[in-house]
Amino acid sequence: MSHFTALLLYAFFASIVFGVTQRSAPKAMVRFGALCFAGFLAAAIVVSWGMYFIKH
């Protein structure tokens, strides 16, 4: 399993937990979970590029 695959799995399951625990309506749960998932991925991409430029 690559680091990116592990990140995707973590982001997926953490987003499910955040959506279920932070919102009460099912539609809001899905929307917030998707927003969290996108945020996890965006943060990972920004941080990984930042580490790339620090090293090079």
PDB file of C-alpha atoms in Angstrom:
ATOM      1  CA  MET A   1       0.000   0.000   0.000  1.00  0.00           C
ATOM      2  CA  SER A   2       1.402   3.374  -0.977  1.00  0.00           C
ATOM      3  CA  HIS A   3       1.353   6.454   1.222  1.00  0.00           C
ATOM      4  CA  PHE A   4      -1.256   8.050  -1.029  1.00  0.00           C
ATOM      5  CA  THR A   5      -3.550   5.034  -0.733  1.00  0.00           C
ATOM      6  CA  ALA A   6      -3.187   5.109   3.043  1.00  0.00           C
ATOM      7  CA  LEU A   7      -4.002   8.827   2.987  1.00  0.00           C
ATOM      8  CA  LEU A   8      -7.115   8.203   0.903  1.00  0.00           C
ATOM      9  CA  LEU A   9      -8.325   5.512   3.301  1.00  0.00           C
ATOM     10  CA  TYR A  10      -7.675   7.680   6.335  1.00  0.00           C
ATOM     11  CA  ALA A  11      -9.379  10.692   4.755  1.00  0.00           C
ATOM     12  CA  PHE A  12     -12.373   8.576   3.739  1.00  0.00           C
ATOM     13  CA  PHE A  13     -12.981   7.052   7.150  1.00  0.00           C
ATOM     14  CA  ALA A  14     -12.207  10.241   9.080  1.00  0.00           C
ATOM     15  CA  SER A  15     -14.628  12.154   6.849  1.00  0.00           C
ATOM     16  CA  ILE A  16     -17.358   9.606   7.559  1.00  0.00           C
ATOM     17  CA  VAL A  17     -16.803   9.985  11.293  1.00  0.00           C
ATOM     18  CA  PHE A  18     -16.739  13.787  11.085  1.00  0.00           C
ATOM     19  CA  GLY A  19     -19.901  13.876   8.986  1.00  0.00           C
ATOM     20  CA  VAL A  20     -21.826  11.553  11.286  1.00  0.00           C
ATOM     21  CA  THR A  21     -20.726  13.185  14.533  1.00  0.00           C
ATOM     22  CA  GLN A  22     -20.892  16.842  13.503  1.00  0.00           C
ATOM     23  CA  ARG A  23     -24.211  17.042  11.630  1.00  0.00           C
ATOM     24  CA  SER A  24     -27.703  15.750  12.414  1.00  0.00           C
ATOM     25  CA  ALA A  25     -29.470  15.668   9.032  1.00  0.00           C
ATOM     26  CA  PRO A  26     -28.414  12.922   6.588  1.00  0.00           C
ATOM     27  CA  LYS A  27     -28.016  15.350   3.687  1.00  0.00           C
ATOM     28  CA  ALA A  28     -25.845  17.629   5.826  1.00  0.00           C
ATOM     29  CA  MET A  29     -23.795  14.614   6.956  1.00  0.00           C
ATOM     30  CA  VAL A  30     -22.955  13.672   3.380  1.00  0.00           C
ATOM     31  CA  ARG A  31     -22.182  17.262   2.399  1.00  0.00           C
ATOM     32  CA  PHE A  32     -19.928  17.882   5.411  1.00  0.00           C
ATOM     33  CA  GLY A  33     -18.210  14.503   4.960  1.00  0.00           C
ATOM     34  CA  ALA A  34     -17.478  15.313   1.320  1.00  0.00           C
ATOM     35  CA  LEU A  35     -16.176  18.741   2.301  1.00  0.00           C
ATOM     36  CA  CYS A  36     -13.884  17.183   4.909  1.00  0.00           C
ATOM     37  CA  PHE A  37     -12.642  14.596   2.393  1.00  0.00           C
ATOM     38  CA  ALA A  38     -11.829  17.332  -0.124  1.00  0.00           C
ATOM     39  CA  GLY A  39     -10.109  19.321   2.593  1.00  0.00           C
ATOM     40  CA  PHE A  40      -7.963  16.368   3.621  1.00  0.00           C
ATOM     41  CA  LEU A  41      -6.878  15.782   0.033  1.00  0.00           C
ATOM     42  CA  ALA A  42      -6.209  19.456  -0.672  1.00  0.00           C
ATOM     43  CA  ALA A  43      -4.149  19.792   2.510  1.00  0.00           C
ATOM     44  CA  ALA A  44      -2.159  16.665   1.658  1.00  0.00           C
ATOM     45  CA  ILE A  45      -1.347  17.959  -1.821  1.00  0.00           C
ATOM     46  CA  VAL A  46      -0.313  21.392  -0.528  1.00  0.00           C
ATOM     47  CA  VAL A  47       1.857  19.914   2.236  1.00  0.00           C
ATOM     48  CA  SER A  48       3.485  17.371  -0.089  1.00  0.00           C
ATOM     49  CA  TRP A  49       4.396  20.065  -2.624  1.00  0.00           C
ATOM     50  CA  GLY A  50       5.721  22.199   0.212  1.00  0.00           C
ATOM     51  CA  MET A  51       7.953  19.362   1.391  1.00  0.00           C
ATOM     52  CA  TYR A  52       9.116  18.806  -2.194  1.00  0.00           C
ATOM     53  CA  PHE A  53      10.191  22.442  -2.562  1.00  0.00           C
ATOM     54  CA  ILE A  54      11.884  22.477   0.837  1.00  0.00           C
ATOM     55  CA  LYS A  55      13.985  19.448  -0.123  1.00  0.00           C
ATOM     56  CA  HIS A  56      14.833  20.665  -3.618  1.00  0.00           C
TER      57      HIS A  56
END
